[in-house]
XYZ file of C-alpha atoms in Angstrom:
161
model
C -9.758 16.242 68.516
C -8.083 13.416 70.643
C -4.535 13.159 70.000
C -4.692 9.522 68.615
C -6.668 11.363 65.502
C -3.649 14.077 64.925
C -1.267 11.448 65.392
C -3.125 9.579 62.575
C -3.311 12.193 60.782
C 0.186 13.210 60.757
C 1.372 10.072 60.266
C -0.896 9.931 56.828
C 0.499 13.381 55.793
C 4.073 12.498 57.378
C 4.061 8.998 55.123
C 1.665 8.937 52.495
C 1.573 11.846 50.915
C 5.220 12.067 50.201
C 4.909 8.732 49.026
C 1.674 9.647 46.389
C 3.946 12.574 45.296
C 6.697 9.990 44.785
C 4.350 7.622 43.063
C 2.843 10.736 40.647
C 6.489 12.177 39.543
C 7.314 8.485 38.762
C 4.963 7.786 36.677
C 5.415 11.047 34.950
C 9.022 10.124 34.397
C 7.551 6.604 33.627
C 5.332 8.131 30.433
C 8.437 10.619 29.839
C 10.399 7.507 28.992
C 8.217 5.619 27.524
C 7.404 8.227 25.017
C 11.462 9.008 24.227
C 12.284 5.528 23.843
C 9.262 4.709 21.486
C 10.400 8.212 19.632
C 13.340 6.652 18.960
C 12.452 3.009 17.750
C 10.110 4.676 15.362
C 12.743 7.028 14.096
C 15.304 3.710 13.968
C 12.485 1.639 12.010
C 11.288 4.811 9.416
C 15.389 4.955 8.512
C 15.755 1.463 8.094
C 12.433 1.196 5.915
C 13.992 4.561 4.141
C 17.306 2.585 3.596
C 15.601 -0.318 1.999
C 13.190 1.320 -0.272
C 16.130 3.401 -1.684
C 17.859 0.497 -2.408
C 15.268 -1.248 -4.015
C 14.993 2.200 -5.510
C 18.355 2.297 -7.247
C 18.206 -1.396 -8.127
C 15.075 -0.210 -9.966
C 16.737 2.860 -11.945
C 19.758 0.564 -12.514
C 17.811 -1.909 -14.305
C 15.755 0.658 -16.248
C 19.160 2.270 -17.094
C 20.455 -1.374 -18.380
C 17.608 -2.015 -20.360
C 17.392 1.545 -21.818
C 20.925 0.848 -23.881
C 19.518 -2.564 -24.964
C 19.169 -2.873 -29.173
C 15.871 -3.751 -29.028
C 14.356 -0.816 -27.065
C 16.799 1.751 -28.667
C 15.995 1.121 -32.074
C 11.864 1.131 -31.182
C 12.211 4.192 -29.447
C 14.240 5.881 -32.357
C 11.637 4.555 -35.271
C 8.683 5.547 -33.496
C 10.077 9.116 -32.623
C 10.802 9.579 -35.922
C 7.331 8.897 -37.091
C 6.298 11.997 -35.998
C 8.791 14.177 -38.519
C 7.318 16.561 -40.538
C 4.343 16.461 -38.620
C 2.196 19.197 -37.630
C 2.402 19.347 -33.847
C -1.918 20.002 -33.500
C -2.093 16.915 -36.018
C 0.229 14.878 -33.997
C -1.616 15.763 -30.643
C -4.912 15.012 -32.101
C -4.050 11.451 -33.553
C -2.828 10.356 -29.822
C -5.822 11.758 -28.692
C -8.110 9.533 -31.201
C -5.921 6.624 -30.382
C -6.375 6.827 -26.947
C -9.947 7.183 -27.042
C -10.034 4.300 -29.101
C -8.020 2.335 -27.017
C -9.962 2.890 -24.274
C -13.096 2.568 -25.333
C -12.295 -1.077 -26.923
C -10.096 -2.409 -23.632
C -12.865 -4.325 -22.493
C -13.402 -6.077 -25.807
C -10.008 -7.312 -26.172
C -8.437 -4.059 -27.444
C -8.030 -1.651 -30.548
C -6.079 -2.169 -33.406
C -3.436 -0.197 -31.921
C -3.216 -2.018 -28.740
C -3.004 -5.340 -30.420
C -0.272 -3.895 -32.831
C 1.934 -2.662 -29.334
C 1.416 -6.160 -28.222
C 2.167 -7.955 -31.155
C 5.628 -5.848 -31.687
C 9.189 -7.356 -31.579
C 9.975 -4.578 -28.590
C 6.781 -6.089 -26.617
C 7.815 -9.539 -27.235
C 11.376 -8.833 -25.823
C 9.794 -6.710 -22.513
C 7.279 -9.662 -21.826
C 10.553 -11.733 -22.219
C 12.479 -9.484 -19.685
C 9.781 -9.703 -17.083
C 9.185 -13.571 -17.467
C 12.668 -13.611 -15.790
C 11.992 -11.647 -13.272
C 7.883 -12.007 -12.784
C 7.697 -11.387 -9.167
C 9.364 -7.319 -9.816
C 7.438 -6.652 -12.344
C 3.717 -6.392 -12.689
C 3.904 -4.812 -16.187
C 6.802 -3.144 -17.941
C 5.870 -0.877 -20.800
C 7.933 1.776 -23.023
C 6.680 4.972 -24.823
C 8.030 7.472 -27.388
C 8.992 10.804 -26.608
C 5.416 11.861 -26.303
C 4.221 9.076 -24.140
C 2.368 7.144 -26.457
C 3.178 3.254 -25.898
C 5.279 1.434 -28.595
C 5.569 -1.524 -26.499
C 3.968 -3.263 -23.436
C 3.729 -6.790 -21.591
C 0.099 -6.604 -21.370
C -2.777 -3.870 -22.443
C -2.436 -1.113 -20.529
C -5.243 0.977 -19.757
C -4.817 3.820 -21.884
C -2.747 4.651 -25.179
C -1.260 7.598 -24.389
């Protein structure tokens, strides 16, 4: 081999491949970055997302707290829980389970009795008032007794019970 060809190829492994081994651990350090500083805008944006669905969280349970202690939903809570006194518990459990069949089964046709008697009570009237001032938060508010059958609602909901 002519010495103009080692010379060449010295100076390639002399300059270049120093220079592809500076260009490789570069780009490593490049993606090492890249992939640290992304890890940590993500981990910024999930806490700030955290923050503000706890507060709209709170703001939530405060409200729901507020309008526990109102008259209105006190007292219908109180009259329908005590429509179940001196009731067997199996005959209790199978007159929700009638009702919500019932309720089901007529949603499409306007509703059952029952559902049109939650919707035509004072404690409906004064939810569908509460979320009229606030309609944007709320896409329906409703309120149950102690066994989760509804006593009050702003529209039909889809079952009874």
């Amino acid at each position: 081999m002519k010495l103009k060809a080692k010379l060449v190829i010295a100076f390639v492994l002399v300059a270049i491949v120093p220079l592809a081994l500076v260009a490789i651990v570069s780009a490593l350090e490049a993606r090492r970055s890249l992939r640290e500083s992304v890890g940590v805008q993500v981990a910024t944006l999930v806490r700030e997302k955290a923050h503000a669905i706890d507060l709209v969280l709170r703001n939530r349970i405060s409200e729901a707290r507020i309008l526990a202690t109102s008259a209105e939903i006190r007292e219908a809570t109180r009259v329908a829980n005590e429509a179940y006194a001196g009731q067997d518990e199996g005959a209790i459990s199978r007159s929700i389970t009638r009702l919500d069949t019932e309720w089901i089964s007529m949603k499409k046709a306007g509703g059952s009795a029952t559902a049109r008697r939650v919707m035509g009570a004072g404690v409906s009237r004064f939810l569908q008032a509460y979320q009229r001032r606030n309609p944007e938060r709320y896409g329906e508010i409703f309120l149950t007794d102690r066994r989760g059958a509804a006593i009050g609602q702003t529209k039909i909901l889809s079952d009874y019970d």
